[in-house]
Tab-separated table of C-alpha atoms in Angstrom:
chain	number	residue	atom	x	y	z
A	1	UNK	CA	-16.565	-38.449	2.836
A	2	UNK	CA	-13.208	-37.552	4.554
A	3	UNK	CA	-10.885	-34.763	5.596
A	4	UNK	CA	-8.495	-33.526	2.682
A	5	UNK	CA	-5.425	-33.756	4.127
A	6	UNK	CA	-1.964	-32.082	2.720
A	7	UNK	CA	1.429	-31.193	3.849
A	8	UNK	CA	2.691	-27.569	4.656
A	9	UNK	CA	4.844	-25.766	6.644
A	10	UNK	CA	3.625	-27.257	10.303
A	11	UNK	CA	3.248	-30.647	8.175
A	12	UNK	CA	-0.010	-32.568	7.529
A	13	UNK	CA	-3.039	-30.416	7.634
A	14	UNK	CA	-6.389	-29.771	7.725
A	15	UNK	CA	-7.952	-26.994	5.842
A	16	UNK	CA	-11.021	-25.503	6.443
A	17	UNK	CA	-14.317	-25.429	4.883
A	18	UNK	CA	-14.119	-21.399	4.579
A	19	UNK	CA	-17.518	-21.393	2.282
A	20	UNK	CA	-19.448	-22.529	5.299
A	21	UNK	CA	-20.944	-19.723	7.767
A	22	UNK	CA	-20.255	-21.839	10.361
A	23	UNK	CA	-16.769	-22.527	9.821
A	24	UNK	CA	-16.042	-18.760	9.617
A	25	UNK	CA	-17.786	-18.293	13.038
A	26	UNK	CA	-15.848	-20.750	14.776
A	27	UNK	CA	-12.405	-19.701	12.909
A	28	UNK	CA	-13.148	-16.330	13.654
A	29	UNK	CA	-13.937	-17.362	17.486
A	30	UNK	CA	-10.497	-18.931	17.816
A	31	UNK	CA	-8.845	-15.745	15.867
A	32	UNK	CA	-10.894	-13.648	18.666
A	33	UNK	CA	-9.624	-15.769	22.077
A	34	UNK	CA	-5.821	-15.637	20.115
A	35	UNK	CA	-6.337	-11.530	19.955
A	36	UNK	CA	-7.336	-10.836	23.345
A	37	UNK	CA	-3.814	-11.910	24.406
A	38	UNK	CA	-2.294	-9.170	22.563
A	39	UNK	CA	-2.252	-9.010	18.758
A	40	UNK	CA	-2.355	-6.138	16.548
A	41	UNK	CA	-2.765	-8.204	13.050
A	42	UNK	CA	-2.734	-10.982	11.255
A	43	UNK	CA	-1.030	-12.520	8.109
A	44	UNK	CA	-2.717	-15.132	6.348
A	45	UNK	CA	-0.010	-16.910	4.211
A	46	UNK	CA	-0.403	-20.150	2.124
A	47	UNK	CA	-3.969	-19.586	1.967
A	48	UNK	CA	-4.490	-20.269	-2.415
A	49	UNK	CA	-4.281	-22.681	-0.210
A	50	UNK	CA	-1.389	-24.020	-0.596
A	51	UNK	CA	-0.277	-27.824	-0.186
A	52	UNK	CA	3.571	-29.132	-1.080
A	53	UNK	CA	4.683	-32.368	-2.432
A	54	UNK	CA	1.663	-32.401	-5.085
A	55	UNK	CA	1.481	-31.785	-9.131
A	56	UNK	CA	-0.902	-28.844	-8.659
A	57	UNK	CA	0.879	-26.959	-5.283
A	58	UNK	CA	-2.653	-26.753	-3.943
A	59	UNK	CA	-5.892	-28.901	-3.134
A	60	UNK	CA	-7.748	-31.283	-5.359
A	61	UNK	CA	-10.244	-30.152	-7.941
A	62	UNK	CA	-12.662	-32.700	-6.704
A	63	UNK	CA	-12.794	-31.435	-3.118
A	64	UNK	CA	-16.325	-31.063	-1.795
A	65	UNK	CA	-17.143	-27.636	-0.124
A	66	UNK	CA	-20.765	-27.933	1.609
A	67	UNK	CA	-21.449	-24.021	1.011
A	68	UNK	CA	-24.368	-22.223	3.390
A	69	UNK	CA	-27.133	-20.251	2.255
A	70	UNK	CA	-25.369	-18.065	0.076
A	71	UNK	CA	-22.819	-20.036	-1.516
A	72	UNK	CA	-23.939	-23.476	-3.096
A	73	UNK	CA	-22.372	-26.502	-2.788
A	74	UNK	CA	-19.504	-27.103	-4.991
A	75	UNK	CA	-15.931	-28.471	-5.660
A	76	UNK	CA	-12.795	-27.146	-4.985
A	77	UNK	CA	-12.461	-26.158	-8.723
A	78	UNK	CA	-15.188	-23.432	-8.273
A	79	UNK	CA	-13.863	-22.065	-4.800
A	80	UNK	CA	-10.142	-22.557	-5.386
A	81	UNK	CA	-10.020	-18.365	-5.943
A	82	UNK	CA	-12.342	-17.604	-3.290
A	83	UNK	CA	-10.766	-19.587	-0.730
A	84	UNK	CA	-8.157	-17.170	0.298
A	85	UNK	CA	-10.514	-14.454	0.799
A	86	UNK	CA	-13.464	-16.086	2.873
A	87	UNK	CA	-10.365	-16.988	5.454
A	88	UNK	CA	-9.424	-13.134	5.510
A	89	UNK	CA	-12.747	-12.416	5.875
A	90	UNK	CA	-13.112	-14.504	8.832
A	91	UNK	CA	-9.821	-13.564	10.239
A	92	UNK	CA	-11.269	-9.963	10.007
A	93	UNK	CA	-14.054	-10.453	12.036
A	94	UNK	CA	-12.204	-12.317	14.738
A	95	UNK	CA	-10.031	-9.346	15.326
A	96	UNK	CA	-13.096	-6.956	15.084
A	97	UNK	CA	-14.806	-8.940	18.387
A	98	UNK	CA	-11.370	-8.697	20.199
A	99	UNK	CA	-11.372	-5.393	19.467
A	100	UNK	CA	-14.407	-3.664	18.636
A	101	UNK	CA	-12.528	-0.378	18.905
A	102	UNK	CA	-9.843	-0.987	16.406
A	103	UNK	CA	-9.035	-1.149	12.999
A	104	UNK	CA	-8.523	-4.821	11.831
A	105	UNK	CA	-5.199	-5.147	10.172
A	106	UNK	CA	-5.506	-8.636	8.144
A	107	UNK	CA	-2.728	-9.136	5.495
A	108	UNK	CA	-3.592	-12.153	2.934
A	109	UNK	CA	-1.490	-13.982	0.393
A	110	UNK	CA	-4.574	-14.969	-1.796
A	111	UNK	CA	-7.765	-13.557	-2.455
A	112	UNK	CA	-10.814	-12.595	-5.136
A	113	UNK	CA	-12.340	-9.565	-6.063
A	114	UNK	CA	-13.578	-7.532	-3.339
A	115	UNK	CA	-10.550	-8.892	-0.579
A	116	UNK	CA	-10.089	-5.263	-0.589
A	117	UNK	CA	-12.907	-5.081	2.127
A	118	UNK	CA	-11.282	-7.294	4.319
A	119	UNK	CA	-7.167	-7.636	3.597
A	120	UNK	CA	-4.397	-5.657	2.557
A	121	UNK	CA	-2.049	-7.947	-0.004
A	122	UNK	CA	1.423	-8.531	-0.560
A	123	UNK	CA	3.143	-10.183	-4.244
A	124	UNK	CA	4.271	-13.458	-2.696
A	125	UNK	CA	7.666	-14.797	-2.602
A	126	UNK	CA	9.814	-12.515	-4.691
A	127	UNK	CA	13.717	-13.004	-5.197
A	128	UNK	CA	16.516	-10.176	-4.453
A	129	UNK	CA	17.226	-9.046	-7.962
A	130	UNK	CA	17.263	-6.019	-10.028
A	131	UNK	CA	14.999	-7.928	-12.033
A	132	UNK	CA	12.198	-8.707	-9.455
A	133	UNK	CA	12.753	-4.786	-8.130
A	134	UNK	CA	11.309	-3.297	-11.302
A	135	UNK	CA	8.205	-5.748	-11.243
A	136	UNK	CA	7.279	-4.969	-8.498
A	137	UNK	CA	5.598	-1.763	-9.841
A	138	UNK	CA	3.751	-3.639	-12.389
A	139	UNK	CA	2.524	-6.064	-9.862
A	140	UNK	CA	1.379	-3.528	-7.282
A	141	UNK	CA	-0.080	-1.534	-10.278
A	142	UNK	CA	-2.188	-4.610	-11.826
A	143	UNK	CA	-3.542	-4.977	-7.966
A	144	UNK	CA	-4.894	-1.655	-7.962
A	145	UNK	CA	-6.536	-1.664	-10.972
A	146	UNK	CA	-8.346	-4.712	-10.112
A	147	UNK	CA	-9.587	-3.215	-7.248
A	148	UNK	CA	-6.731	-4.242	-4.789
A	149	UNK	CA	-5.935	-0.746	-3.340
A	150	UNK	CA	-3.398	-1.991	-0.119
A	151	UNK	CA	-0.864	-3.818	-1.359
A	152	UNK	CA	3.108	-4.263	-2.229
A	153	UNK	CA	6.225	-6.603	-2.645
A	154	UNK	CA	8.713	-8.037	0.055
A	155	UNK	CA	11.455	-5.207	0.510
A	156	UNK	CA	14.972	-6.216	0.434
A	157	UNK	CA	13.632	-9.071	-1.804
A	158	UNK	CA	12.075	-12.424	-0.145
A	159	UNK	CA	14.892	-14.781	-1.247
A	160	UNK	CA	18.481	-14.622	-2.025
A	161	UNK	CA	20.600	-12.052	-0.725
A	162	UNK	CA	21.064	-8.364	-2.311
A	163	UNK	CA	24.022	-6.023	-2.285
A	164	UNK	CA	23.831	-2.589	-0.539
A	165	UNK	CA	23.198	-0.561	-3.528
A	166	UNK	CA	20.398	-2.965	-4.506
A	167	UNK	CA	18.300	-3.747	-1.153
A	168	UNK	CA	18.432	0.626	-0.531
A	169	UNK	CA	16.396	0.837	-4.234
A	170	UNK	CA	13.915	-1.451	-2.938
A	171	UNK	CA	13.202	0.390	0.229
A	172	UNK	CA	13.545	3.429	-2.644
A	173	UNK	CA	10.835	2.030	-4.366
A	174	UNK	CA	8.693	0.327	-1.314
A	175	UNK	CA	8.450	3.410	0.808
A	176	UNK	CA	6.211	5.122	-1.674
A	177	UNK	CA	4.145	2.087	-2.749
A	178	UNK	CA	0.590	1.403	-0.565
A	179	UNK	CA	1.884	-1.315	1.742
A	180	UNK	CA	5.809	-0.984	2.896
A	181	UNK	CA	6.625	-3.868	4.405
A	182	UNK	CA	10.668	-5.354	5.040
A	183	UNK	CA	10.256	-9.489	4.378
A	184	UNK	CA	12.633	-12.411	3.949
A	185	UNK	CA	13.433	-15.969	3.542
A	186	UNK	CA	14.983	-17.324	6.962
A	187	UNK	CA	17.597	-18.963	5.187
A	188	UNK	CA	18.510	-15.299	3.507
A	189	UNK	CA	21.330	-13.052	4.593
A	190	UNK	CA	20.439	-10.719	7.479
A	191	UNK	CA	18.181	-7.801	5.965
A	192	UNK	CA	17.572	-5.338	8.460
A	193	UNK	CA	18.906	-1.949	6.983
A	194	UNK	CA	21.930	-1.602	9.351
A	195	UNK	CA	23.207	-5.042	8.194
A	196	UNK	CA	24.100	-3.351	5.304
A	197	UNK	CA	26.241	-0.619	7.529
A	198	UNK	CA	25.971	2.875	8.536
A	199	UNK	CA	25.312	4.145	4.791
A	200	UNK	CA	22.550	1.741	3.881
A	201	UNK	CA	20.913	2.672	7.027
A	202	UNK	CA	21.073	6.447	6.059
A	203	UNK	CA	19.638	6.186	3.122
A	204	UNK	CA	16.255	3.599	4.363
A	205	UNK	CA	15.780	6.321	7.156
A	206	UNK	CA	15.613	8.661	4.533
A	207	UNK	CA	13.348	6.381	2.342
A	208	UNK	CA	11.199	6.049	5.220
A	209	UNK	CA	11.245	9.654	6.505
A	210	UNK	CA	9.633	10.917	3.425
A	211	UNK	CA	7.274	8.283	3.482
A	212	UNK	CA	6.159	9.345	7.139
A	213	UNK	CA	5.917	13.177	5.660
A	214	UNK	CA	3.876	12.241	3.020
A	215	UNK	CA	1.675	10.263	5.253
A	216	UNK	CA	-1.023	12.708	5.322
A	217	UNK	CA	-1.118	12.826	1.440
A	218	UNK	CA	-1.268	8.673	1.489
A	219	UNK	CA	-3.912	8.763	4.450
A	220	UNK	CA	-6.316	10.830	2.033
A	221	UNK	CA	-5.787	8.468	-0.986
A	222	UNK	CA	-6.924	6.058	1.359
A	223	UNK	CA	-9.511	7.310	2.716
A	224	UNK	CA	-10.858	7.734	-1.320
A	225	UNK	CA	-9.912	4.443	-1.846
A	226	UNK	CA	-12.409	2.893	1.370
A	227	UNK	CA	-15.045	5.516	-0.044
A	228	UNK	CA	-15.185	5.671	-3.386
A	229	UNK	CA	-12.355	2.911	-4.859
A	230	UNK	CA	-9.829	4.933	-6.049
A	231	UNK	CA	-6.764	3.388	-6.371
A	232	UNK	CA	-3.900	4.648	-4.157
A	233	UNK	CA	-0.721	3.713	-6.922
A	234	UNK	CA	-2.236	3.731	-10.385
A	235	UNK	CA	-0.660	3.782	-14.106
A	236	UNK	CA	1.115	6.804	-15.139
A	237	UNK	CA	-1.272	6.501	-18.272
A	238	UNK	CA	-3.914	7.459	-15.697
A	239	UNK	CA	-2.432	11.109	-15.295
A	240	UNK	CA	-3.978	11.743	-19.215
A	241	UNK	CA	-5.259	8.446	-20.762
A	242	UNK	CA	-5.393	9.933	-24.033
A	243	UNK	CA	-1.729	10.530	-24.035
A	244	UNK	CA	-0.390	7.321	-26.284
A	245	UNK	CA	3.135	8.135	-24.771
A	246	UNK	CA	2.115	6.829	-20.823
A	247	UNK	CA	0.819	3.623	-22.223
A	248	UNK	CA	3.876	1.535	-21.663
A	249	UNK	CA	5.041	3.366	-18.526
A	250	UNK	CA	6.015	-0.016	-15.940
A	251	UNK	CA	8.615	1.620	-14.650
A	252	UNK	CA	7.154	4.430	-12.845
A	253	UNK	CA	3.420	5.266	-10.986
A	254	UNK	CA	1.280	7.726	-9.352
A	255	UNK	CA	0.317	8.476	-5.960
A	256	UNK	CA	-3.240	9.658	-6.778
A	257	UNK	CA	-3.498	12.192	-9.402
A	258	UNK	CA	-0.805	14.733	-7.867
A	259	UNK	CA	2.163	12.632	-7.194
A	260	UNK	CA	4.434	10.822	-9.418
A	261	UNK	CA	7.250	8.789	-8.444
A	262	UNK	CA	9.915	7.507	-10.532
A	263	UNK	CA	12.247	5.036	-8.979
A	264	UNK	CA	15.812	3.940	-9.795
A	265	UNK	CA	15.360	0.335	-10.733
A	266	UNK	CA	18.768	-0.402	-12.325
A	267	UNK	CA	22.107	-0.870	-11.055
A	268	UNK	CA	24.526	2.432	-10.726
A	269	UNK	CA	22.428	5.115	-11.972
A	270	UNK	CA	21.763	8.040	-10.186
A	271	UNK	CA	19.620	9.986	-12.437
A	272	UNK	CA	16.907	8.812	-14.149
A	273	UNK	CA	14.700	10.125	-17.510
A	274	UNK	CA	10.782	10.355	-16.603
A	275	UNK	CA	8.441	10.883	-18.591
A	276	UNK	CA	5.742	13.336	-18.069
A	277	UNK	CA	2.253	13.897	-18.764
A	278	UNK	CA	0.990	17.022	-19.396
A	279	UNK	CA	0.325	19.870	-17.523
A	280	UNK	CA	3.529	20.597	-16.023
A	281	UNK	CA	5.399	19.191	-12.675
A	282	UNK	CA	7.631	20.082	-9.898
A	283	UNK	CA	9.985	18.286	-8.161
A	284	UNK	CA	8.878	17.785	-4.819
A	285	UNK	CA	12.466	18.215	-2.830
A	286	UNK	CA	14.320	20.944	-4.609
A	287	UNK	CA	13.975	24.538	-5.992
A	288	UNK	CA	13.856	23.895	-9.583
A	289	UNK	CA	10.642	25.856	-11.508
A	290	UNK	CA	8.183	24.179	-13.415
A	291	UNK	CA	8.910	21.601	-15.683
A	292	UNK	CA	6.677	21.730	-18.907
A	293	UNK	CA	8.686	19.428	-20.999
A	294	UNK	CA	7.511	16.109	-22.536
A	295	UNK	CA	10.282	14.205	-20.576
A	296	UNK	CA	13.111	15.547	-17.370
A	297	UNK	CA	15.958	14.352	-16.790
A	298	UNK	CA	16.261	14.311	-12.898
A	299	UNK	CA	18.848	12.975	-10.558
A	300	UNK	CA	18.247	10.307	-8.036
A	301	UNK	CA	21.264	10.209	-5.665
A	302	UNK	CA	21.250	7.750	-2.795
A	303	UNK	CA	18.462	7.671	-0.318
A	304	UNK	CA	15.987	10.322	-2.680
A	305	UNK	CA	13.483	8.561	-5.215
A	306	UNK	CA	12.618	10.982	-7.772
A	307	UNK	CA	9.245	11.996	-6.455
A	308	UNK	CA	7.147	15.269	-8.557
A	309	UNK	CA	4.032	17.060	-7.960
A	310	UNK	CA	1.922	18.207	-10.273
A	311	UNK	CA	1.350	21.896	-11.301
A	312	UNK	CA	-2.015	23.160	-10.074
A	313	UNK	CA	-1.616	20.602	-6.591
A	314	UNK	CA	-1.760	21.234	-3.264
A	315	UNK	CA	0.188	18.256	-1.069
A	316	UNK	CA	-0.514	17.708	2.370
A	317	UNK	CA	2.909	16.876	4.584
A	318	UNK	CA	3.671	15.949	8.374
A	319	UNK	CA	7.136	16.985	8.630
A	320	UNK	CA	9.481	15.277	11.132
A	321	UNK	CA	6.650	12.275	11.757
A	322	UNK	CA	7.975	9.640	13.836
A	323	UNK	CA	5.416	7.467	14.455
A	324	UNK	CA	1.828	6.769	11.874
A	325	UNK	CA	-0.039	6.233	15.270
A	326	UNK	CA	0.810	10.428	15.966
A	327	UNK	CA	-0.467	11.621	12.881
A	328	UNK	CA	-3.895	13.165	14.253
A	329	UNK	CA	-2.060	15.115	16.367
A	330	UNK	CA	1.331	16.197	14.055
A	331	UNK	CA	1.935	19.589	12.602
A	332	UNK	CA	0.771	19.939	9.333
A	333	UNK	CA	2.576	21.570	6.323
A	334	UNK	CA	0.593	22.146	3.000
A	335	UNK	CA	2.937	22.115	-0.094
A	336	UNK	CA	1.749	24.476	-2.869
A	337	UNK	CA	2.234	23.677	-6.457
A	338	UNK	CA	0.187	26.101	-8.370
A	339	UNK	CA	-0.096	25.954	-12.299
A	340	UNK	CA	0.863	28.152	-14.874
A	341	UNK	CA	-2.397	30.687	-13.787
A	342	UNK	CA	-1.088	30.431	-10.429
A	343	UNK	CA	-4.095	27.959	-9.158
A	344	UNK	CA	-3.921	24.886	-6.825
A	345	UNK	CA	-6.247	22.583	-5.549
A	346	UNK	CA	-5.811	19.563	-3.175
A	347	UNK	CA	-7.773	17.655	-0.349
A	348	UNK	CA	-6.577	16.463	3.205
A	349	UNK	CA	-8.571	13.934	5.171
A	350	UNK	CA	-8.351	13.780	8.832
A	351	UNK	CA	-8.949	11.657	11.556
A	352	UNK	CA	-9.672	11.220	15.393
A	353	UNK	CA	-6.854	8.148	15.163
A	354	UNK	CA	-7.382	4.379	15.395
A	355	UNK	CA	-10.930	3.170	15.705
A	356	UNK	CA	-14.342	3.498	13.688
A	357	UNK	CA	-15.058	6.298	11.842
A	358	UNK	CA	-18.957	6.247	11.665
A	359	UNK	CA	-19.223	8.866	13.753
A	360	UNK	CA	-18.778	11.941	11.482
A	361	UNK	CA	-17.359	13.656	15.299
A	362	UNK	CA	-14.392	11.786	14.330
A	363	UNK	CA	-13.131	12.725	11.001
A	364	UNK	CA	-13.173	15.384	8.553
A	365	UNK	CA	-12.430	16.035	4.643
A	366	UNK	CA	-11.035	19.224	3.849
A	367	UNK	CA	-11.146	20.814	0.417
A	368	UNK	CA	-7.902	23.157	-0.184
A	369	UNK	CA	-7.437	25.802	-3.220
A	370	UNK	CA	-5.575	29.234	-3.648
A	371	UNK	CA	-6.451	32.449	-4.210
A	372	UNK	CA	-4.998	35.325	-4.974
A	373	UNK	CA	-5.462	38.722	-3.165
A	374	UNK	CA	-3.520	41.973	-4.676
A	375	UNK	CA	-0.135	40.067	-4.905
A	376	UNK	CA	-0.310	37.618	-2.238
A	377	UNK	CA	-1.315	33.908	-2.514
A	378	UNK	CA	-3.935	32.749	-0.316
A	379	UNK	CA	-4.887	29.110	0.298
A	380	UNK	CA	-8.925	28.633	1.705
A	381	UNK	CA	-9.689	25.121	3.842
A	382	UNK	CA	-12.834	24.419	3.643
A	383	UNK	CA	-14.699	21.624	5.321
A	384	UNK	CA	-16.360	19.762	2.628
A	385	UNK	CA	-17.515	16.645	4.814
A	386	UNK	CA	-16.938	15.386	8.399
A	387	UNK	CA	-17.150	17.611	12.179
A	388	UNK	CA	-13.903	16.776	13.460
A	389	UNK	CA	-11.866	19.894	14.923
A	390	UNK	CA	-8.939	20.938	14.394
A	391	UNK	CA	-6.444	23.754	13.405
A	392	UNK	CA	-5.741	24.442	10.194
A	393	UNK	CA	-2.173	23.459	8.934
A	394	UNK	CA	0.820	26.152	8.297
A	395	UNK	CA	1.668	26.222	3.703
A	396	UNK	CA	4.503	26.608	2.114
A	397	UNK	CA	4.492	27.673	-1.627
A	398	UNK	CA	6.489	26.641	-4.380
């Protein structure tokens, strides 16, 4: 018969009922007047929720929600896991009436199955250590797999304050994972890359240049992951999961079926062993042939993750992308990896830019394989779905 009250950041609070309709329309009306006065996202932390100074960190069990007509009444117990994603959900469609013309951008601490459809996710408050570096691919890889295609960890660490050599790993590691996102605790040392000096700053450009180039290859993992829920980073055991020798892989991912990436996630090493599934790979920066072997030894010097494509792939690229917001318009550059029979295949979805996608005007799916003509290599774009227009992009072959 009262508010539950509890203590957080601001101090006492009040937390929404989030299971009632009418709650969401009225949080999503204040979310909407807030956005109109400029706002290009919003992050929804604390939301398990999350309440200090008590045994259980959040609200308690016995907490009435009211429920509408699809969700009964019930206590906090039941809705504890659902909480976090009925306020992303809400938060969503506040920023779709402020702008009906945009792409939401909603990033949530908590959530259930299916927050996919309404928030991208971090891994909460992680520390600054070597340690917390290398689970952050296990964490981002459990998300996926449960259906959580947009997420990733705090770069530079959230708390406690890394050395050079360790914060340029994370941003290593982070610039290839779904959501790459610099984060940290206020009373932290300073972590924007040139804190570190001029060297540290060199190598997160770099990190972050090649994510930019392979922006285009990321986009179209997305755009499978919206469509058909696909995850974006997924197991290496994925690559061939009858292959008992990826099954305890933690320590490296793919980027969709054509990419792996194999970070350094140990302090002074500048080579790494990865282990490969089958098929055969290239490395994506360098001019060494294919790689058949069971296992490569490959080096990782400062400011280049080990990053290989698979034999048979085609990789689409934006080289010299400043900017996410000018990909529809960038130069394309299609990087051919063609197996042992000299084959590739690959796909490249494009868009009009920022805004809905419904109409089909506005986007396009391309399907890209190689031929071969007399001795030449020829690589055939085909539209397989969508009517947007466009050139075709320039290829390069490996």
């Amino acid at each position: 018969g009262h508010p539950v009250r509890g203590r957080v950041w601001p101090g006492m609070c009040h937390f929404p009922d989030f299971t009632r309709a009418e709650t969401r329309d009225w949080w999503a009306g204040l979310v909407e007047r807030f956005a109109r006065r400029g706002l290009d996202g919003i992050w929804n932390d604390m939301n398990e929720p999350s309440v200090f100074r008590v045994p259980t960190k959040t609200l308690p069990e016995d907490a009435l929600h009211a429920g509408d007509e699809a969700l009964p009444p019930a206590t906090h117990a039941r809705y504890h896991n659902l909480y976090g994603q009925l306020m992303a959900r809400a938060t969503r469609e506040g920023l779709q009436r402020a702008h009906p013309d945009r792409r939401p951008f909603v990033l949530t601490r908590a959530g259930h199955l299916g927050t996919a459809r309404y928030a991208a996710t971090w891994t909460g408050d992680n520390q600054a250590t070597w340690e917390d570096l290398r689970l952050a691919i296990p964490m981002v890889l459990s998300l996926s797999v449960c259906g959580q295609p947009f997420s990733g960890p705090d770069l530079g660490g959230f708390d406690g304050d890394p050395d050079p050599e360790l914060f340029a790993r994370w941003y290593e590691l982070g610039a290839l994972l779904p959501l790459a996102r610099g984060h940290s605790h206020r009373d932290a040392v300073r972590k924007e890359p040139w804190s570190f000096g001029p060297q540290v700053e060199e190598r997160v450009r770099r990190a972050l240049e090649l994510r930019m180039r392979l922006l285009p290859a990321l986009y179209t993992l997305f755009e499978a992951a919206a469509t058909a829920g696909q995850a974006v980073a997924q197991p290496v055991l994925f690559a061939d999961p009858s292959d008992p020798r990826l099954r305890t892989i933690d320590d490296a991912f793919l980027l969709g079926r054509d990419l792996l990436v194999a970070p350094v996630v140990e302090p002074g090493v500048d080579r790494r062993t990865v282990v490969l599934p089958r098929g055969g790979w290239y490395v994506l920066d360098g001019d060494d042939p294919l790689v058949e072997a069971p296992q490569v030894e490959i080096e990782a010097p400062a400011g280049r993750p080990p990053v290989l494509a698979r034999a048979g792939s085609i990789v689409p690229t934006a080289p010299g992308l400043a900017r996410a917001a000018d990909l529809p318009t960038a130069p394309l550059e299609l990087l051919v990896f063609p197996d042992a029979t000299g084959q590739a295949t690959g796909l490249l979805y494009q868009d009009a830019g920022d805004g809905p996608t419904e109409d089909p005007d506005r986007w396009r799916l391309l399907e890209l394989r190689t031929t071969r003509r007399g001795d030449r290599m020829v690589v055939e774009v085909e539209r397989r779905m969508g009517q947007l227009d466009g050139p075709a992009p320039a290829v390069r072959a490996r």
